[in-house]
Short mmCIF file of C-alpha atoms and ligand atoms in Angstrom, two decimals:
data_model
loop_
_atom_site.label_atom_id
_atom_site.label_comp_id
_atom_site.label_asym_id
_atom_site.label_seq_id
_atom_site.Cartn_x
_atom_site.Cartn_y
_atom_site.Cartn_z
CA UNK A 26 -9.20 5.88 20.40
CA UNK A 27 -7.18 3.31 22.25
CA UNK A 28 -3.48 3.99 22.14
CA UNK A 29 -1.48 0.75 22.01
CA UNK A 30 0.93 0.43 24.90
CA UNK A 31 4.49 0.74 23.72
CA UNK A 32 7.38 -1.45 24.81
CA UNK A 33 9.71 1.54 24.47
CA UNK A 34 12.33 1.44 27.22
CA UNK A 35 11.62 -2.20 28.13
CA UNK A 36 14.61 -4.32 29.06
CA UNK A 37 13.31 -7.87 29.45
CA UNK A 38 15.04 -10.75 31.16
CA UNK A 39 14.48 -13.85 29.07
CA UNK A 40 12.87 -16.63 31.09
CA UNK A 41 11.20 -14.25 33.55
CA UNK A 42 7.71 -14.58 32.06
CA UNK A 43 8.83 -14.05 28.49
CA UNK A 44 10.68 -16.19 25.96
CA UNK A 45 13.38 -15.14 23.52
CA UNK A 46 11.08 -15.98 20.59
CA UNK A 47 8.41 -13.65 21.99
CA UNK A 48 10.86 -10.84 22.59
CA UNK A 49 12.29 -11.14 19.08
CA UNK A 50 8.74 -11.08 17.66
CA UNK A 51 8.10 -7.88 19.61
CA UNK A 52 11.37 -6.42 18.35
CA UNK A 53 10.37 -7.26 14.78
CA UNK A 54 7.04 -5.53 15.35
CA UNK A 55 8.64 -2.51 17.00
CA UNK A 56 8.95 0.66 14.91
CA UNK A 57 12.11 1.89 16.61
CA UNK A 58 15.71 0.83 17.10
CA UNK A 59 16.58 -1.86 19.60
CA UNK A 60 19.78 -3.09 21.20
CA UNK A 61 20.53 -6.76 20.66
CA UNK A 62 22.61 -8.23 23.44
CA UNK A 63 24.58 -11.24 22.24
CA UNK A 64 25.41 -14.23 24.40
CA UNK A 65 29.06 -13.17 24.38
CA UNK A 66 28.04 -9.83 25.92
CA UNK A 67 28.60 -7.70 22.80
CA UNK A 68 25.78 -5.50 21.56
CA UNK A 69 24.46 -4.23 18.25
CA UNK A 70 21.97 -1.40 17.85
CA UNK A 71 19.58 -1.15 14.91
CA UNK A 72 16.17 -1.65 13.38
CA UNK A 73 14.99 -5.27 13.24
CA UNK A 74 13.38 -5.61 9.82
CA UNK A 75 13.06 -9.36 9.56
CA UNK A 76 13.02 -12.56 11.54
CA UNK A 77 12.38 -16.14 10.53
CA UNK A 78 11.65 -19.00 12.86
CA UNK A 79 10.48 -21.38 10.13
CA UNK A 80 14.00 -22.45 9.21
CA UNK A 81 16.39 -24.94 10.84
CA UNK A 82 18.46 -22.08 12.31
CA UNK A 83 16.09 -19.21 13.20
CA UNK A 84 17.58 -15.78 12.53
CA UNK A 85 16.83 -12.08 12.71
CA UNK A 86 18.08 -9.27 10.51
CA UNK A 87 18.63 -5.64 11.33
CA UNK A 88 19.92 -2.45 9.74
CA UNK A 89 22.30 -0.51 11.97
CA UNK A 90 22.28 3.31 11.76
CA UNK A 91 25.13 3.27 9.20
CA UNK A 92 22.91 1.22 6.86
CA UNK A 93 24.84 -2.04 7.30
CA UNK A 94 22.70 -5.17 7.50
CA UNK A 95 23.39 -7.77 10.19
CA UNK A 96 22.04 -11.30 10.39
CA UNK A 97 22.05 -12.92 13.84
CA UNK A 98 21.04 -16.42 14.78
CA UNK A 99 18.52 -16.66 17.64
CA UNK A 100 20.99 -18.99 19.33
CA UNK A 101 23.51 -16.13 19.55
CA UNK A 102 21.08 -13.68 21.18
CA UNK A 103 20.74 -13.28 24.95
CA UNK A 104 18.10 -10.56 24.97
CA UNK A 105 16.77 -7.46 23.24
CA UNK A 106 16.43 -4.04 24.84
CA UNK A 107 13.91 -1.59 23.39
CA UNK A 108 16.24 1.38 23.52
CA UNK A 109 15.11 3.49 20.54
CA UNK A 110 12.09 5.76 20.29
CA UNK A 111 8.86 4.04 19.21
CA UNK A 112 8.05 6.03 16.07
CA UNK A 113 4.51 4.60 15.88
CA UNK A 114 3.48 5.67 19.37
CA UNK A 115 1.17 8.57 20.14
CA UNK A 116 0.36 9.77 16.64
CA UNK A 117 -3.38 9.47 16.68
CA UNK A 118 -5.93 11.03 14.37
CA UNK A 119 -7.62 12.41 17.47
CA UNK A 120 -4.38 14.07 18.54
CA UNK A 121 -4.28 15.78 15.15
CA UNK A 122 -7.89 16.90 15.51
CA UNK A 123 -7.09 18.24 18.99
CA UNK A 124 -4.05 20.13 17.70
CA UNK A 125 -6.17 21.51 14.86
CA UNK A 126 -8.91 22.64 17.24
CA UNK A 127 -6.35 24.26 19.55
CA UNK A 128 -4.73 26.04 16.62
CA UNK A 129 -8.12 27.34 15.48
CA UNK A 130 -8.96 28.54 19.00
CA UNK A 131 -5.70 30.40 19.40
CA UNK A 132 -5.82 31.94 15.91
CA UNK A 133 -6.52 35.72 15.98
CA UNK A 134 -10.06 36.58 14.96
CA UNK A 135 -10.38 37.99 11.46
CA UNK B 27 -8.72 9.49 -22.14
CA UNK B 28 -9.50 5.95 -20.92
CA UNK B 29 -7.23 2.99 -20.11
CA UNK B 30 -5.35 2.34 -23.36
CA UNK B 31 -6.52 -0.75 -25.21
CA UNK B 32 -2.90 -1.87 -25.30
CA UNK B 33 -2.89 -2.02 -21.49
CA UNK B 34 -6.10 -4.04 -21.38
CA UNK B 35 -4.69 -6.35 -24.06
CA UNK B 36 -1.37 -6.76 -22.22
CA UNK B 37 -3.11 -7.63 -18.95
CA UNK B 38 -5.64 -9.98 -20.60
CA UNK B 39 -3.00 -11.90 -22.55
CA UNK B 40 -0.74 -12.08 -19.51
CA UNK B 41 -3.51 -13.53 -17.32
CA UNK B 42 -4.55 -16.01 -20.03
CA UNK B 43 -0.92 -17.10 -20.48
CA UNK B 44 -0.65 -17.76 -16.74
CA UNK B 45 -3.85 -19.78 -16.87
CA UNK B 46 -2.68 -21.79 -19.88
CA UNK B 47 0.56 -22.52 -18.04
CA UNK B 48 -1.55 -23.75 -15.12
CA UNK B 49 -0.06 -21.17 -12.73
CA UNK B 50 -2.29 -21.17 -9.67
CA UNK B 51 -0.49 -18.16 -8.20
CA UNK B 52 0.86 -15.36 -10.31
CA UNK B 53 1.61 -11.66 -9.71
CA UNK B 54 -0.43 -9.02 -11.50
CA UNK B 55 0.89 -5.76 -10.06
CA UNK B 56 4.28 -5.33 -8.42
CA UNK B 57 4.07 -2.91 -5.50
CA UNK B 58 7.50 -1.31 -5.59
CA UNK B 59 8.33 0.88 -2.60
CA UNK B 60 11.65 2.58 -3.24
CA UNK B 61 11.53 4.49 0.05
CA UNK B 62 9.40 5.00 3.17
CA UNK B 63 10.00 8.75 3.44
CA UNK B 64 7.03 11.05 2.93
CA UNK B 65 6.25 14.76 3.05
CA UNK B 66 2.93 14.05 4.77
CA UNK B 67 1.98 12.10 7.89
CA UNK B 68 -1.58 10.94 7.27
CA UNK B 69 -3.46 9.55 10.25
CA UNK B 70 -4.44 6.35 8.42
CA UNK B 71 -0.95 5.54 7.16
CA UNK B 72 1.08 2.73 8.69
CA UNK B 73 3.89 3.03 6.16
CA UNK B 74 6.03 5.84 7.42
CA UNK B 75 6.77 5.18 11.08
CA UNK B 76 10.45 4.23 11.09
CA UNK B 77 13.63 5.52 12.71
CA UNK B 78 15.37 8.34 10.82
CA UNK B 79 18.16 6.13 9.47
CA UNK B 80 15.57 3.87 7.77
CA UNK B 81 13.61 6.83 6.38
CA UNK B 82 16.84 8.23 4.92
CA UNK B 83 17.51 5.06 2.94
CA UNK B 84 16.13 4.10 -0.45
CA UNK B 85 16.48 1.35 -3.01
CA UNK B 86 18.82 1.81 -5.95
CA UNK B 87 17.40 1.81 -9.49
CA UNK B 88 19.26 -1.47 -10.06
CA UNK B 89 17.54 -3.08 -7.05
CA UNK B 90 14.16 -1.86 -8.33
CA UNK B 91 14.79 -3.22 -11.84
CA UNK B 92 16.02 -6.52 -10.46
CA UNK B 93 12.74 -6.84 -8.51
CA UNK B 94 10.72 -5.98 -11.63
CA UNK B 95 12.64 -8.60 -13.58
CA UNK B 96 12.25 -11.30 -10.91
CA UNK B 97 8.53 -10.68 -10.50
CA UNK B 98 7.55 -10.37 -14.16
CA UNK B 99 4.18 -8.65 -13.48
CA UNK B 100 2.93 -6.48 -16.38
CA UNK B 101 2.06 -3.57 -14.09
CA UNK B 102 4.20 -1.79 -11.52
CA UNK B 103 2.69 0.41 -8.86
CA UNK B 104 5.14 2.74 -7.13
CA UNK B 105 3.80 3.81 -3.75
CA UNK B 106 5.98 4.61 -0.77
CA UNK B 107 6.43 6.83 1.15
CA UNK B 108 6.23 9.55 -1.44
CA UNK B 109 7.87 8.37 -4.66
CA UNK B 110 8.44 11.92 -5.91
CA UNK B 111 10.91 12.28 -3.01
CA UNK B 112 12.89 9.36 -4.38
CA UNK B 113 15.95 10.98 -5.98
CA UNK B 114 16.05 8.39 -8.81
CA UNK B 115 12.36 8.46 -9.70
CA UNK B 116 12.98 9.97 -13.17
CA UNK B 117 15.55 7.35 -14.27
CA UNK B 118 13.48 4.55 -12.69
CA UNK B 119 10.34 5.50 -14.60
CA UNK B 120 12.34 5.83 -17.81
CA UNK B 121 13.75 2.32 -17.40
CA UNK B 122 10.32 0.86 -16.67
CA UNK B 123 8.87 2.50 -19.77
CA UNK B 124 11.71 0.98 -21.84
CA UNK B 125 10.67 -2.39 -20.39
CA UNK B 126 7.03 -1.69 -21.40
CA UNK B 127 5.71 -1.95 -17.86
CA UNK B 128 2.48 -0.10 -17.11
CA UNK B 129 3.36 2.17 -14.22
CA UNK B 130 1.09 3.68 -11.59
CA UNK B 131 3.12 6.30 -9.78
CA UNK B 132 1.14 6.80 -6.55
CA UNK B 133 1.73 10.29 -5.26
CA UNK B 134 0.16 12.83 -2.94
CA UNK B 135 1.02 15.29 -5.75
CA UNK B 136 2.53 17.96 -3.49
CA UNK B 137 5.70 17.86 -5.59
CA UNK B 138 4.07 16.94 -8.89
CA UNK B 139 3.87 20.37 -10.52
CA UNK B 140 7.48 21.13 -9.61
CA UNK B 141 8.76 17.81 -10.98
CA UNK B 142 6.77 18.21 -14.20
CA UNK B 143 8.15 21.71 -14.67
CA UNK B 144 11.66 20.32 -14.20
CA UNK B 145 10.93 17.97 -17.11
CA UNK B 146 11.50 14.89 -14.98
CA UNK B 147 8.93 12.78 -16.86
CA UNK B 148 7.79 12.40 -20.45
CA UNK B 149 4.17 11.50 -21.27
CA UNK B 150 3.77 7.85 -22.19
CA UNK B 151 0.94 5.37 -22.43
CA UNK B 152 2.95 3.32 -19.92
CA UNK B 153 2.99 6.02 -17.24
CA UNK B 154 0.03 7.06 -15.15
CA UNK B 155 0.12 9.33 -12.13
CA UNK B 156 -2.16 7.88 -9.49
CA UNK B 157 -3.05 10.80 -7.27
CA UNK B 158 -3.92 10.22 -3.63
CA UNK B 159 -7.31 11.93 -3.17
CA UNK B 160 -9.33 10.83 -0.15
CA UNK B 161 -12.51 12.65 -1.14
CA UNK B 162 -13.57 16.28 -1.46
CA UNK B 163 -11.39 19.14 -0.13
CA UNK B 164 -12.41 18.98 3.53
CA UNK B 165 -12.33 15.18 3.80
CA UNK B 166 -9.04 14.94 1.93
CA UNK B 167 -7.27 17.58 4.01
CA UNK B 168 -8.53 15.92 7.18
CA UNK B 169 -7.37 12.53 5.99
CA UNK B 170 -3.87 13.77 5.15
CA UNK B 171 -3.77 15.89 8.32
CA UNK B 172 -2.81 19.07 6.52
CA UNK B 173 -4.88 21.85 5.08
CA UNK B 174 -4.35 22.97 1.51
CA UNK B 175 -3.17 19.60 0.17
CA UNK B 176 -6.36 19.02 -1.85
CA UNK B 177 -5.79 22.27 -3.73
CA UNK B 178 -2.14 21.42 -4.34
CA UNK B 179 -3.15 18.00 -5.67
CA UNK B 180 -5.72 19.55 -8.00
CA UNK B 181 -3.01 21.91 -9.32
CA UNK B 182 -0.77 18.90 -9.91
CA UNK B 183 -3.54 17.02 -11.72
CA UNK B 184 -4.29 19.98 -13.99
CA UNK B 185 -0.62 20.46 -14.83
CA UNK B 186 -0.14 16.76 -15.60
CA UNK B 187 -3.23 16.65 -17.80
CA UNK B 188 -2.19 19.86 -19.56
CA UNK B 189 1.11 18.21 -20.42
CA UNK B 190 -0.58 15.11 -21.81
CA UNK B 191 0.04 12.64 -18.98
CA UNK B 192 -2.31 9.89 -17.93
CA UNK B 193 -3.80 10.75 -14.53
CA UNK B 194 -5.90 8.60 -12.24
CA UNK B 195 -6.97 9.10 -8.64
CA UNK B 196 -6.72 6.72 -5.75
CA UNK B 197 -9.08 7.08 -2.82
CA UNK B 198 -9.11 5.30 0.52
CA UNK B 199 -12.40 5.54 2.37
CA UNK B 200 -12.71 5.59 6.12
CA UNK B 201 -15.58 5.34 8.57
CA UNK B 202 -17.87 8.33 8.39
CA UNK B 203 -17.44 8.89 4.65
CA UNK B 204 -20.55 10.45 3.17
CA UNK B 205 -21.87 8.66 0.04
CA UNK B 206 -23.40 11.89 -1.21
CA UNK B 207 -20.18 13.86 -0.81
CA UNK B 208 -18.27 11.07 -2.49
CA UNK B 209 -20.64 11.11 -5.46
CA UNK B 210 -19.97 14.84 -5.77
CA UNK B 211 -16.26 14.09 -5.53
CA UNK B 212 -16.51 11.60 -8.43
CA UNK B 213 -18.16 14.35 -10.47
CA UNK B 214 -15.37 16.77 -9.53
CA UNK B 215 -12.69 14.34 -10.61
CA UNK B 216 -14.44 13.64 -13.89
CA UNK B 217 -14.79 17.39 -14.46
CA UNK B 218 -11.04 17.73 -13.98
CA UNK B 219 -10.57 15.18 -16.75
CA UNK B 220 -8.88 12.29 -14.94
CA UNK B 221 -8.76 9.00 -16.81
CA UNK B 222 -10.27 6.95 -14.03
CA UNK B 223 -10.65 6.59 -10.27
CA UNK B 224 -9.63 3.84 -7.88
CA UNK B 225 -11.48 3.42 -4.60
CA UNK B 226 -10.87 1.11 -1.69
CA UNK B 227 -11.75 0.86 1.98
CA UNK B 228 -8.88 1.50 4.37
CA UNK B 229 -7.16 -1.35 6.15
CA UNK B 230 -6.86 -1.47 9.90
CA UNK B 231 -3.08 -1.62 10.25
CA UNK B 232 -1.94 -2.40 13.73
CA UNK B 233 0.63 0.38 13.20
CA UNK B 234 -1.84 2.92 11.84
CA UNK B 235 -2.66 5.36 14.58
CA UNK B 236 -6.29 5.76 13.55
CA UNK B 237 -7.76 2.38 14.48
CA UNK B 238 -11.37 3.37 14.99
CA UNK B 239 -12.00 4.98 11.65
CA UNK B 240 -11.42 2.00 9.40
CA UNK B 241 -14.41 0.39 7.80
CA UNK B 242 -15.64 -3.01 8.89
CA UNK B 243 -16.84 -5.34 6.14
CA UNK B 244 -20.61 -4.95 6.46
CA UNK B 245 -20.44 -1.22 6.88
CA UNK B 246 -18.11 -1.08 3.89
CA UNK B 247 -20.71 -2.98 1.81
CA UNK B 248 -23.40 -0.53 2.85
CA UNK B 249 -21.27 2.51 2.13
CA UNK B 250 -20.12 1.33 -1.29
CA UNK B 251 -23.64 0.15 -2.25
CA UNK B 252 -25.09 3.55 -1.45
CA UNK B 253 -22.23 5.42 -3.04
CA UNK B 254 -22.24 3.41 -6.27
CA UNK B 255 -26.00 2.93 -6.57
CA UNK B 256 -27.09 4.05 -10.03
CA UNK B 257 -23.48 4.92 -10.84
CA UNK B 258 -23.34 7.72 -13.36
CA UNK B 259 -22.21 6.73 -16.84
CA UNK B 260 -19.64 9.50 -16.79
CA UNK B 261 -17.83 8.05 -13.76
CA UNK B 262 -14.88 6.00 -14.88
CA UNK B 263 -13.19 3.65 -12.47
CA UNK B 264 -9.71 2.43 -13.16
CA UNK B 265 -10.36 -0.96 -11.62
CA UNK B 266 -12.23 -4.15 -12.31
CA UNK B 267 -16.04 -3.72 -12.14
CA UNK B 268 -16.13 -7.04 -10.32
CA UNK B 269 -13.97 -5.56 -7.56
CA UNK B 270 -16.46 -2.71 -7.23
CA UNK B 271 -19.26 -5.28 -7.02
CA UNK B 272 -17.27 -7.04 -4.32
CA UNK B 273 -17.08 -3.79 -2.34
CA UNK B 274 -20.86 -3.51 -2.70
CA UNK B 275 -21.31 -7.06 -1.39
CA UNK B 276 -22.46 -8.46 -4.74
CA UNK B 277 -19.47 -10.75 -5.23
CA UNK B 278 -17.89 -13.03 -2.70
CA UNK B 279 -14.16 -13.18 -3.33
CA UNK B 280 -11.22 -14.58 -1.43
CA UNK B 281 -8.00 -12.62 -1.17
CA UNK B 282 -5.08 -13.39 -3.51
CA UNK B 283 -2.19 -11.70 -1.69
CA UNK B 284 0.39 -12.91 -4.23
CA UNK B 285 -1.43 -10.87 -6.91
CA UNK B 286 0.20 -7.64 -5.67
CA UNK B 287 3.58 -8.66 -4.25
CA UNK B 288 5.51 -5.93 -2.45
CA UNK B 289 9.21 -5.21 -2.67
CA UNK B 290 10.97 -2.62 -0.51
CA UNK B 291 14.15 -1.91 1.45
CA UNK B 292 13.63 -5.01 3.55
CA UNK B 293 13.05 -7.44 0.66
CA UNK B 294 9.89 -9.24 -0.54
CA UNK B 295 7.19 -8.61 2.03
CA UNK B 296 5.10 -11.51 3.34
CA UNK B 297 2.25 -11.98 2.69
CA UNK B 298 0.95 -8.75 1.17
CA UNK B 299 1.23 -5.00 0.87
CA UNK B 300 -0.59 -4.50 4.17
CA UNK B 301 0.81 -7.08 6.54
CA UNK B 302 4.46 -7.30 7.44
CA UNK B 303 4.95 -10.83 8.68
CA UNK B 304 8.52 -11.17 7.44
CA UNK B 305 10.61 -10.82 4.31
CA UNK B 306 11.97 -13.17 1.66
CA UNK B 307 15.19 -12.36 -0.14
CA UNK B 308 13.95 -13.40 -3.60
CA UNK B 309 10.58 -13.40 -5.35
CA UNK B 310 10.82 -17.16 -5.81
CA UNK B 311 11.41 -17.61 -2.09
CA UNK B 312 8.38 -15.40 -1.37
CA UNK B 313 6.13 -17.48 -3.62
CA UNK B 314 7.43 -20.84 -2.49
CA UNK B 315 7.87 -20.39 1.24
CA UNK B 316 5.05 -18.06 2.30
CA UNK B 317 2.30 -19.96 4.11
CA UNK B 318 -0.45 -18.59 1.92
CA UNK B 319 -3.10 -20.78 3.60
CA UNK B 320 -2.70 -18.67 6.76
CA UNK B 321 -4.09 -15.57 5.03
CA UNK B 322 -7.36 -14.47 3.56
CA UNK B 323 -10.81 -14.62 5.13
CA UNK B 324 -11.20 -18.41 4.97
CA UNK B 325 -8.00 -18.87 6.95
CA UNK B 326 -9.70 -17.36 9.99
CA UNK B 327 -6.73 -15.04 10.48
CA UNK B 328 -8.16 -12.10 12.45
CA UNK B 329 -5.87 -9.71 10.57
CA UNK B 330 -7.64 -10.67 7.34
CA UNK B 331 -11.21 -10.87 8.64
CA UNK B 332 -12.40 -7.42 7.63
CA UNK B 333 -9.92 -6.67 4.89
CA UNK B 334 -11.41 -5.67 1.52
CA UNK B 335 -8.47 -3.71 0.23
CA UNK B 336 -7.80 -3.58 -3.50
CA UNK B 337 -4.26 -4.98 -3.18
CA UNK B 338 -5.77 -8.23 -1.89
CA UNK B 339 -8.93 -8.44 -3.98
CA UNK B 340 -8.44 -6.58 -7.26
CA UNK B 341 -6.23 -9.37 -8.58
CA UNK B 342 -8.92 -11.87 -7.50
CA UNK B 343 -11.50 -9.93 -9.50
CA UNK B 344 -9.27 -9.88 -12.59
CA UNK B 345 -8.53 -13.59 -12.23
CA UNK B 346 -12.25 -14.31 -11.84
CA UNK B 347 -12.95 -12.48 -15.11
CA UNK B 348 -10.78 -14.96 -16.98
CA UNK B 349 -11.65 -18.06 -14.96
CA UNK B 350 -15.22 -18.69 -16.09
CA UNK B 351 -17.74 -17.58 -18.68
CA UNK B 352 -19.84 -16.16 -15.88
CA UNK B 353 -16.98 -14.03 -14.60
CA UNK B 354 -16.19 -12.86 -18.13
CA UNK B 355 -19.86 -12.11 -18.84
CA UNK B 356 -20.34 -10.19 -15.56
CA UNK B 357 -17.26 -8.14 -16.31
CA UNK B 358 -18.25 -7.34 -19.89
CA UNK B 359 -21.84 -6.48 -18.93
CA UNK B 360 -20.70 -4.13 -16.15
CA UNK B 361 -18.11 -2.52 -18.41
CA UNK B 362 -20.48 -2.04 -21.36
CA UNK B 363 -23.60 -0.97 -19.47
CA UNK B 364 -21.86 0.86 -16.62
CA UNK B 365 -24.24 -0.99 -14.24
CA UNK B 366 -22.64 -2.38 -11.12
S1 SF4 C 2 0.87 10.48 1.52
FE1 SF4 C 2 0.73 8.25 1.44
S2 SF4 C 2 2.70 7.49 2.22
FE2 SF4 C 2 2.54 9.67 2.79
S3 SF4 C 2 1.72 9.62 4.86
FE3 SF4 C 2 -0.01 9.86 3.47
S4 SF4 C 2 -0.74 7.75 3.06
FE4 SF4 C 2 1.32 7.62 3.98
S1 SF4 C 3 -6.92 -10.37 3.38
FE1 SF4 C 3 -5.93 -8.34 3.33
S2 SF4 C 3 -4.50 -8.37 5.05
FE2 SF4 C 3 -5.05 -10.51 4.62
S3 SF4 C 3 -3.48 -11.24 3.20
FE3 SF4 C 3 -5.18 -10.48 1.98
S4 SF4 C 3 -4.62 -8.35 1.50
FE4 SF4 C 3 -3.34 -9.00 3.22
#
C-alpha cells in the first residue's frame, strides 16, 4: 500500500515553483477545508467543491462551514492555504486489517 | 419475482425514442446522491471523505426532484453516502413513485429493518432496494470494514422480501475475490429470494484508500469468466447480459459516461459517477460543455484505462442492444438461454 502524500498544512507561495492554477487544482482535489487568501488580503475558509478554467473568467466555488456557497474568480485569489484536515489521508485497508489483527490479539481467550 | 415487464418496456421504449430522435447522448439512470454521510467507512469507498460540515449537509427533496425533472432518465439510482440516513428519504421515494420513476435505493441495509418497521416505504413495482453485498459473510464484512454487517444486511433483505418489496443486490468485486466463493454467494442470494444481482469490478479512485486491491482489466476478465462460466440457470442478474459478457471479455465496449449522470450537493458531476473533474450547474450545461472525448478508454485518459464499472458500461450495453440486430440478438439469446 502506498499512502499518497497529503498537502495538509501546506502554505504555498505562488510563483515559487507552483502556479495559482496548479494550487487551485490541488485545492479542488483536496478532501479538507482550505483558506483562500484574496488579493485584497481578506480570507475565506471552506471546502472547494468546484473550479472551472474553461471559461473566459476562471472561477472556483466553495462551501464555508455555515453552508454558504462562495464563487471567487481566479483573478481575485492570491493563494490557497491547506489549513483543514485531509479527510482522505491515512485510512487504508491495511490499517483496518492491522487494527483488526491487534484487536483479535488483545481479545481475552475464550 | 423478476424485473417487472413494465420496467423492461419503459426502458426499451425510452431508448428507442432517443434513437428515433437521433440523440447520440442520452441518460439512462440518474445517480442521485442526496448526501455523502454514511454509517460505514468501507476501505474501497471514495465517496465519504469530506469535512464534517459537508457530511452534515444534504439536498432538499425539491432539489432532488428538480434534478430528476431536468435529466428525464426513466430510472433513478439513489446511492450516497447511505440514503437511509437521509432524513427525507421517505418523501423523496414517494414523489419518485408518483412520477413513475424506477428507483434503485442503494443501501448497506444496516437501517433497513428499522425503517421498514417504521412504515417509511410502501411496496411498489417502482421501488427496489439494492443491497450492498460484497460477497459471502467474511468477504463482505472485510470489504465494509466491520464485522456483523453481512448478517444485518441479510436480516434487512428478509424483512423487505417478507413485506413484499423488490430486492436486488449490488456487489463490487476486488482483487483476490474467489470465483468459487462468489458462485456460492450467488446461490445464497438466490436462496434468500432476491429478484436479481448486480456485479461490477471496483474502480481505482484516487481518493479510495485501498489502491492495490482494485481489479485491472485483464484480471477482471479472467475473474468474471471463471465466476460466470456455465452460469447456473437459477442465477438472475439485474443487469444487461451484454454487460456481463463485457466483464468476461466477450464484448468490447466503450464507456458512455453520460448514461449514468450524477447529481449531488455540488451539482452535476463531470464526467461520471466515479471521477470528479468539476461540476455543472444544470443538466444541459453538463451535457453540452463536458469534454466527453477526454474520457473512456479510447481517449487514452489513464483514469479510464482500466475502468469497467457498470456506471460507465451498463448504459453502453443497453444502447448496443437497441443499436443493431446483432446486439439485439445477442441480448435475447443470452436472456432466453441464460448462456453468457
Ligand atoms: S456503505 Fe457505501 S457509501 Fe458507505 S462507506 Fe461503504 S461503499 Fe461508501
Ligand atoms: S471509463 Fe470509467 S472513469 Fe472513465 S469516464 Fe467512463 S465511467 Fe468514468
